Structures are given as structure tokens and as C-alpha cells.
Coordinates of C-alpha atoms in Angstrom, one line a residue:
X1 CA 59.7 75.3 98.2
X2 CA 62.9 74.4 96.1
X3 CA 62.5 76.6 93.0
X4 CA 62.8 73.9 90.4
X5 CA 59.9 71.9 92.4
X6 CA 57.7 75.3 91.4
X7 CA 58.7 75.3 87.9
X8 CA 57.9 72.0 87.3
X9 CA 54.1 72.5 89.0
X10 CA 53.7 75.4 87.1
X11 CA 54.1 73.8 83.7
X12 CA 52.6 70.9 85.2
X13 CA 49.1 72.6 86.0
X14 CA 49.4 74.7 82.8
X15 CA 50.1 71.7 80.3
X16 CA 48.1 69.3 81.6
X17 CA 45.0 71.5 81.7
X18 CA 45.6 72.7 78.5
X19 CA 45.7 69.2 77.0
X20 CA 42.7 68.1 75.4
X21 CA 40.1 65.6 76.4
X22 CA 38.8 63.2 73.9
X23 CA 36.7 60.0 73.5
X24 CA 38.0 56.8 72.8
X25 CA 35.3 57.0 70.0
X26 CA 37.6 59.1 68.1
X27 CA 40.4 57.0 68.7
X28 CA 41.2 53.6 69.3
X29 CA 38.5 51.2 70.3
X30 CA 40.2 49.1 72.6
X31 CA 38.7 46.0 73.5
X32 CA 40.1 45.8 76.9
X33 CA 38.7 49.2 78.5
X34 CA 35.0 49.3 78.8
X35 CA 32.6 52.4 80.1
X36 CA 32.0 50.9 83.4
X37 CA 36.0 50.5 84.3
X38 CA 37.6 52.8 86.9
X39 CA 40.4 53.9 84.2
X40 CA 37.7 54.4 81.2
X41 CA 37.6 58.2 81.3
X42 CA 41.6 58.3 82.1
X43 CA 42.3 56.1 79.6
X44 CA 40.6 57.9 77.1
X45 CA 42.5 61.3 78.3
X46 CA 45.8 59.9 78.6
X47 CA 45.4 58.4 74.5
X48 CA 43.8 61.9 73.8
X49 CA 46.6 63.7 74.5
X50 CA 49.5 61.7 73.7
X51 CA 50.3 60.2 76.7
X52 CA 50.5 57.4 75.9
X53 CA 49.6 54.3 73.2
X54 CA 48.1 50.9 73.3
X55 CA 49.6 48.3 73.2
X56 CA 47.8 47.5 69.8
X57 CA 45.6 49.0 67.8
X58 CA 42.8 47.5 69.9
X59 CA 44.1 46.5 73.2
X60 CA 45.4 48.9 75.8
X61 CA 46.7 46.0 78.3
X62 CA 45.6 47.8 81.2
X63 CA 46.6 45.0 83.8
X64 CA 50.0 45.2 82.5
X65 CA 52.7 46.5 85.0
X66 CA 54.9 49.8 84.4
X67 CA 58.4 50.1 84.6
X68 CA 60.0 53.2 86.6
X69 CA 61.3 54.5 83.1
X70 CA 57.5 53.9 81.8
X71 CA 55.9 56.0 84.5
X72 CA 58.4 58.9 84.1
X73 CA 57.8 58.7 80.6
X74 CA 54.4 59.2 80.5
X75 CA 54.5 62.3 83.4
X76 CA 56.9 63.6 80.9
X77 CA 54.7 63.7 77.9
X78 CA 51.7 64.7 80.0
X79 CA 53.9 67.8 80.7
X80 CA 54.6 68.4 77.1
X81 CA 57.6 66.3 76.9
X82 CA 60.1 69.2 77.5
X83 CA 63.5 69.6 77.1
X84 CA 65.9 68.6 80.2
X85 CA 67.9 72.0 80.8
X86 CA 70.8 69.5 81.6
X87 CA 72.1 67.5 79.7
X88 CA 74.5 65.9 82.4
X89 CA 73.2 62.3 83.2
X90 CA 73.7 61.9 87.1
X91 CA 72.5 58.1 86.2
X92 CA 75.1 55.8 85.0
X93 CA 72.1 52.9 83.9
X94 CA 69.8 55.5 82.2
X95 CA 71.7 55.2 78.5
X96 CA 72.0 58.2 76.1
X97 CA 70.2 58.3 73.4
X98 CA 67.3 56.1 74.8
X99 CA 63.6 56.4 74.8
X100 CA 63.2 57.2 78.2
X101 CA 66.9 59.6 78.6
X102 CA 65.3 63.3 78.5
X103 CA 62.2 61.8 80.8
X104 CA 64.5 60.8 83.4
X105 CA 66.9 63.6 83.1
X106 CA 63.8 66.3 83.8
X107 CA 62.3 64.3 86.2
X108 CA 65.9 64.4 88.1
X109 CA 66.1 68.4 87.3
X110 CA 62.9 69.2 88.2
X111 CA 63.4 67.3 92.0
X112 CA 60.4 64.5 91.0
X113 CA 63.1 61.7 91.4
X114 CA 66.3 61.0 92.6
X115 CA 66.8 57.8 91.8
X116 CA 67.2 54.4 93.3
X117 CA 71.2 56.0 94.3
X118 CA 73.1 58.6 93.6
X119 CA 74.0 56.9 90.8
X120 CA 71.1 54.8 89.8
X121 CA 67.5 55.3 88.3
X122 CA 66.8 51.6 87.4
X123 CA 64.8 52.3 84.5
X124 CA 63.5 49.1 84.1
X125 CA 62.7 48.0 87.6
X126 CA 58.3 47.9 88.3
X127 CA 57.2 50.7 89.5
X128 CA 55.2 50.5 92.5
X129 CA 52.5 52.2 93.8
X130 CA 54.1 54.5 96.8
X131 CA 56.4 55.6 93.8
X132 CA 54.1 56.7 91.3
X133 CA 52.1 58.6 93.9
X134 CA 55.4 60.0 95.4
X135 CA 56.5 61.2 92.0
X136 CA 52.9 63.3 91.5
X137 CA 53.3 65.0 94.8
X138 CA 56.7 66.0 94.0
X139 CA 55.4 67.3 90.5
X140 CA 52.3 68.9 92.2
X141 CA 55.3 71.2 94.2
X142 CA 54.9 69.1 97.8
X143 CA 52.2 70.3 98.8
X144 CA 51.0 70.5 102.7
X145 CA 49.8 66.8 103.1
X146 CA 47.1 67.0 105.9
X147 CA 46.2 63.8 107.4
X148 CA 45.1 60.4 106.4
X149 CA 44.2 57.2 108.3
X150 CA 46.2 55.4 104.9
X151 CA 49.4 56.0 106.7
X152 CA 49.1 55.3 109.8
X153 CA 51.2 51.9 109.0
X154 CA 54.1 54.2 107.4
X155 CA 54.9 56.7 109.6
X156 CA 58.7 57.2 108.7
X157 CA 58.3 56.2 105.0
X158 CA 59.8 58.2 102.4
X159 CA 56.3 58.3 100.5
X160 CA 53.8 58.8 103.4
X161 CA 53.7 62.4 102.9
X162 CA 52.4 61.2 99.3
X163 CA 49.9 59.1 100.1
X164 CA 48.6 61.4 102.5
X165 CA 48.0 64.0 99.7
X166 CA 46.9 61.5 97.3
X167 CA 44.4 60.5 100.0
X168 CA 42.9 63.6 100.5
X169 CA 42.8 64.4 96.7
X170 CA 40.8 61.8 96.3
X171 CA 43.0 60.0 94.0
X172 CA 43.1 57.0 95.7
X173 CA 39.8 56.2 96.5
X174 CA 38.6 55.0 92.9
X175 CA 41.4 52.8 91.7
X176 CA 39.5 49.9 91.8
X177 CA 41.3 48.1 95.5
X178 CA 42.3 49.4 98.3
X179 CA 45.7 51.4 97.8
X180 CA 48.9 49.2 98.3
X181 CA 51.7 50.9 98.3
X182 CA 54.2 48.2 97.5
X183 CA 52.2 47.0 95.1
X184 CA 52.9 46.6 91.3
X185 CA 51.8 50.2 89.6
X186 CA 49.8 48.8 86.6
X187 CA 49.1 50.5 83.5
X188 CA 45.8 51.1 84.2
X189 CA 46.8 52.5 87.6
X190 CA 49.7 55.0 86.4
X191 CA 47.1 57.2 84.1
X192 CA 44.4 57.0 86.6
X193 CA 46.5 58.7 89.2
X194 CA 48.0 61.1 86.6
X195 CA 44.6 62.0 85.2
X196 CA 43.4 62.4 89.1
X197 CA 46.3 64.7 90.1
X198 CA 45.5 66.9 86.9
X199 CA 41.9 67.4 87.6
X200 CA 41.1 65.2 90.7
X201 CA 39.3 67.3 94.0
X202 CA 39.7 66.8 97.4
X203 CA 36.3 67.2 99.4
X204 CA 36.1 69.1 102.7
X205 CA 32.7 69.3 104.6
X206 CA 32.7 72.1 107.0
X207 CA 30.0 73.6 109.7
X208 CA 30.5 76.9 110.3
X209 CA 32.2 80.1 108.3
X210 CA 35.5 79.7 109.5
X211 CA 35.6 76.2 108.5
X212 CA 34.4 77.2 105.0
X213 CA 37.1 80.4 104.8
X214 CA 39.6 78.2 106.0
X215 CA 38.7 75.1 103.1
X216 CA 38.2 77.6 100.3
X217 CA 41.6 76.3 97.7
X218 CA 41.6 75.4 94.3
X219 CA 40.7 71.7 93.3
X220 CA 38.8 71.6 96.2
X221 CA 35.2 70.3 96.7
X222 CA 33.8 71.7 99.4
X223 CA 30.7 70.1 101.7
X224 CA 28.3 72.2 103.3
X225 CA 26.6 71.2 106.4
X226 CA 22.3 72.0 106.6
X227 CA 22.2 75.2 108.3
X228 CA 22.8 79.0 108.2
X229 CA 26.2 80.5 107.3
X230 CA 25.9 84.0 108.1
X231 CA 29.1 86.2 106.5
X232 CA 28.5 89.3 108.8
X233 CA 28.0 87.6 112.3
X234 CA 30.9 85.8 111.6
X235 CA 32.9 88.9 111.1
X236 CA 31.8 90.7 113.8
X237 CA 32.0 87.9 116.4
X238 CA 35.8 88.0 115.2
X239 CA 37.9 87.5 118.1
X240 CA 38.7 91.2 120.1
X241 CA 41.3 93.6 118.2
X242 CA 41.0 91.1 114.9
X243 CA 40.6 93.4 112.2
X244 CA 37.9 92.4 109.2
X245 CA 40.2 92.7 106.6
X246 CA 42.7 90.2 108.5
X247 CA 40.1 87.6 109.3
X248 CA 41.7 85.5 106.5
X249 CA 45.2 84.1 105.8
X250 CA 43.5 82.4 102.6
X251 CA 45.2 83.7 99.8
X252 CA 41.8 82.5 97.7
X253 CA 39.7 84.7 99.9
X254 CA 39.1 88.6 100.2
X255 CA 37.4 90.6 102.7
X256 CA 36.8 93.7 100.2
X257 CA 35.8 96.6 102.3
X258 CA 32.5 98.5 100.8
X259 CA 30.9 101.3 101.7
X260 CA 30.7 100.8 105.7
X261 CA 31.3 96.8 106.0
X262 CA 32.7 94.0 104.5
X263 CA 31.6 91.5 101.5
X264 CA 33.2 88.0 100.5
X265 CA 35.8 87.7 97.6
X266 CA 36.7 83.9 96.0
X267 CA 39.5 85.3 93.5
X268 CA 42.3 83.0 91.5
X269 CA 40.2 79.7 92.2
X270 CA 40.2 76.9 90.0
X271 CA 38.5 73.4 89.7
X272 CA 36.4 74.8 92.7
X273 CA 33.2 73.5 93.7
X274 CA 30.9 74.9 96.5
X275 CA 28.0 72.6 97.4
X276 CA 25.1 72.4 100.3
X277 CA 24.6 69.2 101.6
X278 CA 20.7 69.1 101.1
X279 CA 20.0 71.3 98.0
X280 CA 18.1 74.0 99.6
X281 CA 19.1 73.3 102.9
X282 CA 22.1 75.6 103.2
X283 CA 21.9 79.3 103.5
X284 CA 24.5 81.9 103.0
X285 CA 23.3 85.1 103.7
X286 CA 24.9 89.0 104.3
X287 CA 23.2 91.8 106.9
X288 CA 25.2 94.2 104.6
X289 CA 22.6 96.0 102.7
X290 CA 25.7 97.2 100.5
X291 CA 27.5 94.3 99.8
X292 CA 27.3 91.4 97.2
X293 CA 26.6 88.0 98.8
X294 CA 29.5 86.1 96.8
X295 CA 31.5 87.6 94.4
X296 CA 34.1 85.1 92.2
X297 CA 37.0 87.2 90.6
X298 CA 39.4 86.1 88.3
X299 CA 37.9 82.0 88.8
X300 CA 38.1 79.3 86.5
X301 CA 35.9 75.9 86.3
X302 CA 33.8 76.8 89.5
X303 CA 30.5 75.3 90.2
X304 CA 27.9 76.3 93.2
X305 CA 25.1 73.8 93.7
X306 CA 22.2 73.9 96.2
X307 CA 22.7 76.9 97.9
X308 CA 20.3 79.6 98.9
X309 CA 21.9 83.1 98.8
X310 CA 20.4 86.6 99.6
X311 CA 20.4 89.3 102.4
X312 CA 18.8 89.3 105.5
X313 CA 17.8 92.8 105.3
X314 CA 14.9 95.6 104.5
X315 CA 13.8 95.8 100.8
X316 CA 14.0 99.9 101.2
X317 CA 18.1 100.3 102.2
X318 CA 19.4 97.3 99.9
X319 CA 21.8 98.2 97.2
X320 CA 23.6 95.2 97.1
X321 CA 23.8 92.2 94.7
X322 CA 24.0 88.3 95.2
X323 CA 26.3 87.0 92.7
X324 CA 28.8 88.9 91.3
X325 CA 31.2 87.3 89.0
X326 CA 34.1 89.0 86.8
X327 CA 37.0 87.8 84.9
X328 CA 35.7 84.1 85.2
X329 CA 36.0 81.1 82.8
X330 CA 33.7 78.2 83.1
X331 CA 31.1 78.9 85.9
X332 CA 28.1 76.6 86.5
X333 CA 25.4 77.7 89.3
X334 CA 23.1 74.5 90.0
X335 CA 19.9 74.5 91.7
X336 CA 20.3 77.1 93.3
X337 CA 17.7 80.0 95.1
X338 CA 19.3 83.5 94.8
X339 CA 17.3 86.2 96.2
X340 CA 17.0 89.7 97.3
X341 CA 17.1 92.5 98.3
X342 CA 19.8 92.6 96.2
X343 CA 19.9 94.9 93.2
X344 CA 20.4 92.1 90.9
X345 CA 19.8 88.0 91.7
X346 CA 23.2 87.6 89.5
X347 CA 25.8 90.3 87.5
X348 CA 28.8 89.1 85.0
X349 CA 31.8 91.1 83.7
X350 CA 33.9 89.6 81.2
X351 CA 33.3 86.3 81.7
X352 CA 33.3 83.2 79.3
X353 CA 31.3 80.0 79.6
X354 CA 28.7 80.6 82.3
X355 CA 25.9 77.8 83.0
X356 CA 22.8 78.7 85.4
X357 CA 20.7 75.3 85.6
X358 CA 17.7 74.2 87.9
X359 CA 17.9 77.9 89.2
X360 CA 15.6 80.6 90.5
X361 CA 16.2 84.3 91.0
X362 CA 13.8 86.0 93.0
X363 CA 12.4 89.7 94.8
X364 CA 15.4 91.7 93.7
X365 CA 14.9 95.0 94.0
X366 CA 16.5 96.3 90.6
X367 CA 16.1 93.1 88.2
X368 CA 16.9 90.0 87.7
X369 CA 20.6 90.0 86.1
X370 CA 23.2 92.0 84.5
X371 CA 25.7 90.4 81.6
X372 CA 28.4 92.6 80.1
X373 CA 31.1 90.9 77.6
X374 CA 29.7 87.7 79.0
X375 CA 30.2 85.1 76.2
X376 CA 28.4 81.2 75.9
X377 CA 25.9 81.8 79.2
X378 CA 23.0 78.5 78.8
X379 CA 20.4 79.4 81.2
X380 CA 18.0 76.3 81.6
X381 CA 15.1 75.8 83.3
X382 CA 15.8 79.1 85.3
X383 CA 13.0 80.9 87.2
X384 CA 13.0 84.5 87.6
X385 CA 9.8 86.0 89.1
X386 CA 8.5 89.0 91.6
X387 CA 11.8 91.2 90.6
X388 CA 11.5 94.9 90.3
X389 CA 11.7 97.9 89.2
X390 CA 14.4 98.8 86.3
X391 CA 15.4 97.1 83.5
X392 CA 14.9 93.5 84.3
X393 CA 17.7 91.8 82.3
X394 CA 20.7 93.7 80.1
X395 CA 22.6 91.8 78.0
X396 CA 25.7 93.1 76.7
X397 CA 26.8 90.0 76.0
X398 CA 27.0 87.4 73.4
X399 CA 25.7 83.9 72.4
X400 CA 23.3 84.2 75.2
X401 CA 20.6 80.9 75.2
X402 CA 17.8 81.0 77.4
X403 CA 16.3 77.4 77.1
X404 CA 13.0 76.8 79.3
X405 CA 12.7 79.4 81.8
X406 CA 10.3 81.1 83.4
X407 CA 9.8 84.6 83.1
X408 CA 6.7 86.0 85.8
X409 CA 5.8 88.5 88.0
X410 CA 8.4 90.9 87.1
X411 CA 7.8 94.8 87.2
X412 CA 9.9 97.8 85.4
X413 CA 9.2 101.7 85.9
X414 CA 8.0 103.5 82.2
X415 CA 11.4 104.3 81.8
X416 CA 12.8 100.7 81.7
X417 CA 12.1 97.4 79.5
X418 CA 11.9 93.8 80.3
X419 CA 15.5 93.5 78.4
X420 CA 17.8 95.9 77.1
X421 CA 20.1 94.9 74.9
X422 CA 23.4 96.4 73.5
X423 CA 23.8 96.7 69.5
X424 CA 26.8 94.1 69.5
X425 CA 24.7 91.0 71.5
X426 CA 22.4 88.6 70.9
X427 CA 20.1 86.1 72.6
X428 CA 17.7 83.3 72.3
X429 CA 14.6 82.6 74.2
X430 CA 13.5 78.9 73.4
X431 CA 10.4 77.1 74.9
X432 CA 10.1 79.9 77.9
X433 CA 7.5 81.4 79.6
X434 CA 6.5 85.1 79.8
X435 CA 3.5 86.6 81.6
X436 CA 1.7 88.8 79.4
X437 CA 3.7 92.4 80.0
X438 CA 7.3 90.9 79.6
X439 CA 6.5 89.0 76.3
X440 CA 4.9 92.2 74.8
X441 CA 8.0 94.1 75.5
X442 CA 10.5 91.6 74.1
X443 CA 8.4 91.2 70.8
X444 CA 7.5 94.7 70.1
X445 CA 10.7 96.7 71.0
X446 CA 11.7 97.9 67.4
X447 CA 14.9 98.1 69.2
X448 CA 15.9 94.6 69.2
X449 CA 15.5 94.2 65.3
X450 CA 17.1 90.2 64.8
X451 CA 19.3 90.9 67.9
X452 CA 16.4 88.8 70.0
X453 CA 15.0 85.6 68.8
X454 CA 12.2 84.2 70.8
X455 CA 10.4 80.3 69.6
X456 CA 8.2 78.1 71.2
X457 CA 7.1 80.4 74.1
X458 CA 4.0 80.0 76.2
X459 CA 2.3 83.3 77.6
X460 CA 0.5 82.9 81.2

């Protein structure tokens, strides 16, 4: 990859996720962009974050069409508008001085364009669509394009590489027609494809576990078909003299050796999500009695949704976990069944903005989670039941809001509590329900003191 191409996707990717996402509540009202429109939500990003204006203070003119200099303009600003590290012009019709000079001349240093000729951008030419798209693939470091039934009619053209990417991204799929690549690039259509490359998903459905190792990639929405996916019979039906730890080329995937065989590793993903096909249809389990189902490491804005997780192993020789996550940002789990005989149904290190929804934790053979440093974790309408036989929950954590769950069937030893709690966290219980035992020992233990605040419970 050309090294300037790499710069420009790193600021790209770091900018543009950085840059905030508002409503067109707090901004302009525009007349001409309604809720139910395609380019509503990028509309209101692009505005947000200064990537561009209306064209009034109430119209946005989203039909209208975008020059070349228009487009590079606003890929510019969406990248923080910096400063060209040149300050030769290679284009004699691209004035100095002009709105749109230090656009063009980092979009020509960073590889994103080279003009209409050597010596020509034509600013103010319309930008079509094959260009627009052409220019986000270039700033999104040309990445591996797969293949697309879109351009099958193109297959020498400069941009098909492009559209092929933009295809699979998904970013071409909502723009209100069927993609046209000669076609005028309206206004409308030029921040809908920037807000899509900056936090648009491509979806993969896969069958079996090499499918799914081979999928797993940041922005990346992955499928699962009904059915069993079964981490240690696929590594042991590895092809002969393929060693575990090699199984995977995947950069986003690690084989972590423990104790005497192998767990899965998701590390460095972001804008992931992980979804079975029929919620509850979709089982990933381990036979490692040792090892954590799933473990996410060092993952940002990652949501799993419908899956059952657990080991398919005796109660008496499991010492592993289900989910383990650690040095995460913005995790959701969503209906989802984790169960044992894990030590704990989920454990968190250092993670902040964790979400747990529509969710049940189930016969683990230590208790039902672990939080430590874990900041902003919403657990709603979570059950936990028929886990044993330490302390059921510790909480070293912070902000912690448990907001109609279920709490029943649990056991600890004498020597454990229901929760344990360390002297710098705190937590909410709000409308939840405890059986009998648990409730008594998170409203008597003198050790909570206003750490714990429990409201609205109901005992059973």
C-alpha cells in the first residue's frame, strides 16, 4: 500500500470517528430533509460536524448536484481539513488562494485523486457517482474489493474496484435508486456515501467456523446461519500437520493457548457486530473445560445479538468462563443465553460503556459476573438464575445500573455474598427481582453503606 494512501486512512478513520453526531434539532431545521429520507441521519452528521452548510438557513437542497471541487471539499473537512504538506499545485485550473486549493492539493498528496490530467483537476466539472465512490476507496487505503454483481458491466473501468467495495460495504444499497455510476453525484448523495464509508458495515453470513474465522474484520456485520458452531471440533479436525495456533491468518483473531487447548480471541475490532440468524437458534460452544467461550480484547463499538454461548462439558472439571472482555469501549450483548459450566456467565476488565439487554446468564458454576474498572454497564431486563457457589456478582466498577432484572435461584458458600462490592464502586438495582436469600444479603450487608442503592424491587 503506497504510504501516503495509509496516512490518509489513518486520519481518516481517526477523524471521522471522532467527529460528533448531532440532531438537526440542534441545528438547522431544514425544510427539505425529513426523518423518513435516505440522507436524514447523514445529513444531520455531515451539518454536525462541519461538513458542510445548507444552502440556507432552512433548506439543505439535497437534489442539487456537486462539483468535483465540492466533493473534495467536504472529504477534506470530514478529515479535519488539514494542511496539504505541499504546497506545489500540480493543477494549473485549481487557483491559489481559492476555497477549494488546500482540499484539492491533499487530496492529490494523499493519492485520493489525480486529476482529470496531469495537469487538470476541473474543479468545477459534476461529480459523478463512480468518482465520489472512487475517491472513498482511495481514502479508505484501497482496500481488497471482493466481488460484486454491480460491476459486472465495468470490468476494465478505473472505478470498478470502487464500487465493488462500496457494494459490499453496504454503501450503495440505501441511496435511494439503484447505483449509477455516471450519474450526477447529488448533494444528498455525496454525504450519504461519506457518512456510510465512516461508519457503514458490510454483512457476511457464514455456515461453519471457518467461514466465521475467516469474516471476522472490523466494520463488519456478520450473519450466522441456525446451527452449532463448535470452536474445539473445528480445531481439531484442522487439516494434518496444521498447527492450532496457525489456524488463522486473521489478524482480528487469536488462538490463545490455555492450559492444555486452545480458546478464541476477537482483539483490535471495531464497528463489529456478531449476530445469529434466529435469536436463539445459533450455538457457539467450547469442549475446553479451561477456556473462555469468547473473549474480545482491546474492541471498540462491538455488539453480539442472539447467540447462545456455553461449554459442552461436566459441571465438576469446568474452570472456564463465557464472556470475557478487556480493554473494550462500547460493548452491547443482545438477547443473548450465556451459560455454564463456566466460572462466570460474563467477566470485564477495564472496559467503558458496556450494555447487556434481553439477556440471561445461567448454571455457572462460580457466579454470575465479574466487573473490575468497568465504567457505564446498563443491564436491562437481564436474567441470572441457578448460578453457584461464590460470590455471585463483584463489582469493582463504577456507574453500574441494573434496571429490571431478575435475580433467582442463585447459591453462595457462608463464606461468600450475593454481591461484593469494592469501596470505590457503586450500583443501582431499579424495579428487579430477588428471591428471598439474595435480597436479604444486598440490604443487610453493613458493608455496602450508600455504595448499593436498591428501589422498586419485588421479592419472590
Amino acid at each position: 500500500m503506497n504510504r501516503r494512501i495509509l496516512y490518509a486512512l489513518i486520519a481518516l478513520t481517526l477523524c471521522l470517528t471522532l467527529l460528533p453526531v448531532t440532531s438537526l434539532a440542534d441545528g438547522p431545521a431544514f425544510k427539505d430533509v425529513k426523518p423518513e429520507d435516505y440522507y436524514y441521519d447523514a445529513v444531520n452528521w455531515a451539518v454536525g460536524a462541519g461538513v458542510t452548510n445548507g444552502t440556507s438557513d432552512t433548506t439543505f437542497s439535497p437534489d442539487d448536484t456537486c462539483t468535483r471541487a465540492q466533493v473534495v471539499t467536504f472529504l477534506w473537512r470530514a478529515n479535519g481539513s488539514p494542511e496539504p504538506a505541499s504546497k506545489q499545485n500540480p493543477f494549473a485550473d485549481v487557483p491559489a488562494g481559492s476555497w477549494y486549493e488546500k482540499p484539492v492539493l491533499w487530496a492529490a498528496e494523499s493519492g485520493i485523486t489525480n486529476g482529470t490530467s496531469a495537469a487538470t483537476f476541473s474543479p468545477e466539472e459534476t461529480c459523478i457517482c463512480a468518482q465520489i465512490v472512487t475517491f472513498l476507496w482511495r481514502a479508505s487505503g484501497w482496500p481488497a474489493p471482493g466481488e460484486s454483481k454491480l460491476t459486472a458491466a465495468w470490468p476494465e473501468s478505473y472505478f470498478r474496484d470502487a464500487v465493488t467495495w462500496a457494494d459490499n460495504l453496504d454503501l450503495l444499497s440505501g441511496a435511494g435508486t439503484a447505483f449509477n455510476a455516471a450519474a450526477p453525484c447529488s448533494r444528498a448523495m455525496t454525504v450519504y456515501y461519506i457518512h456510510g464509508a465512516a461508519f457503514g458495515m458490510r454483512t457476511v453470513r457464514v455456515e461453519n467456523m471457518a467461514q466465521l474465522i475467516a469474516a471476522i474484520a472490523p466494520n463488519t456485520h456478520i450473519v450466522l446461519t441456525d446451527g452449532e458452531y463448535n470452536i474445539t471440533r473445528w480445531l481439531h479436525n484442522l487439516p494434518e500437520g496444521t498447527a492450532p495456533s496457525a489456524a488463522s491468518n486473521n489478524p482480528y483473531v487469536r488462538l490463545e493457548y490455555n492450559y492444555d487447548d486452545y480458546e478464541l480471541c476477537l482483539q483490535g475490532l471495531s464497528n463489529f457486530e456478531l449476530e445469529a440468524e434466529t435469536s436463539g437458534n445459533v450455538h457457539v460452544i467450547t469442549e475446553c473445560p479451561v477456556a473462555n467461550v469468547l473473549t474480545l480484547v482491546d474492541c471498540s463499538n462491538v455488539k453480539l445479538s442472539g447467540l447462545v454461548l456455553g461449554h459442552a462439558v461436566a459441571e465438576a472439571v469446568c474452570t472456564g468462563g463465557v464472556v470475557h472482555m478487556e480493554g473494550c469501549t462500547d460493548v452491547t450483548l443482545d438477547h443473548m443465553d450465556l451459560y455454564g459450566c463456566g466460572t462466570f456467565g460474563l467477566t470485564a476488565l477495564r472496559v467503558n460503556g458496556l450494555t447487556v439487554t434481553d439477556s440471561v446468564i445461567r448454571d455457572c458454576t462460580y457466579g454470575i459476573m465479574t466487573l473490575s474498572e468497568v465504567h457505564d454497564a446498563l443491564f436491562e431486563r437481564l436474567a441470572c438464575r441457578n448460578c453457584s457457589h461464590f460470590d455471585q456478582m463483584e463489582l469493582l466498577s463504577s456507574n453500574v445500573l441494573f434496571k429490571t432484572c431478575w435475580f433467582t435461584g442463585n447459591a453462595w458458600d457462608e463464606w461468600s455474598s450475593f454481591l461484593r462490592i469494592d469501596d470505590g464502586a457503586s450500583a443501582r438495582f431499579d424495579g428487579c427481582t430477588f428471591d428471598v436469600a439474595a435480597y436479604r444479603d444486598l440490604v443487610n450487608n453493613s458493608r455496602f453503606n450508600s455504595k448499593v442503592i436498591v428501589q422498586n424491587q419485588t421479592l419472590v
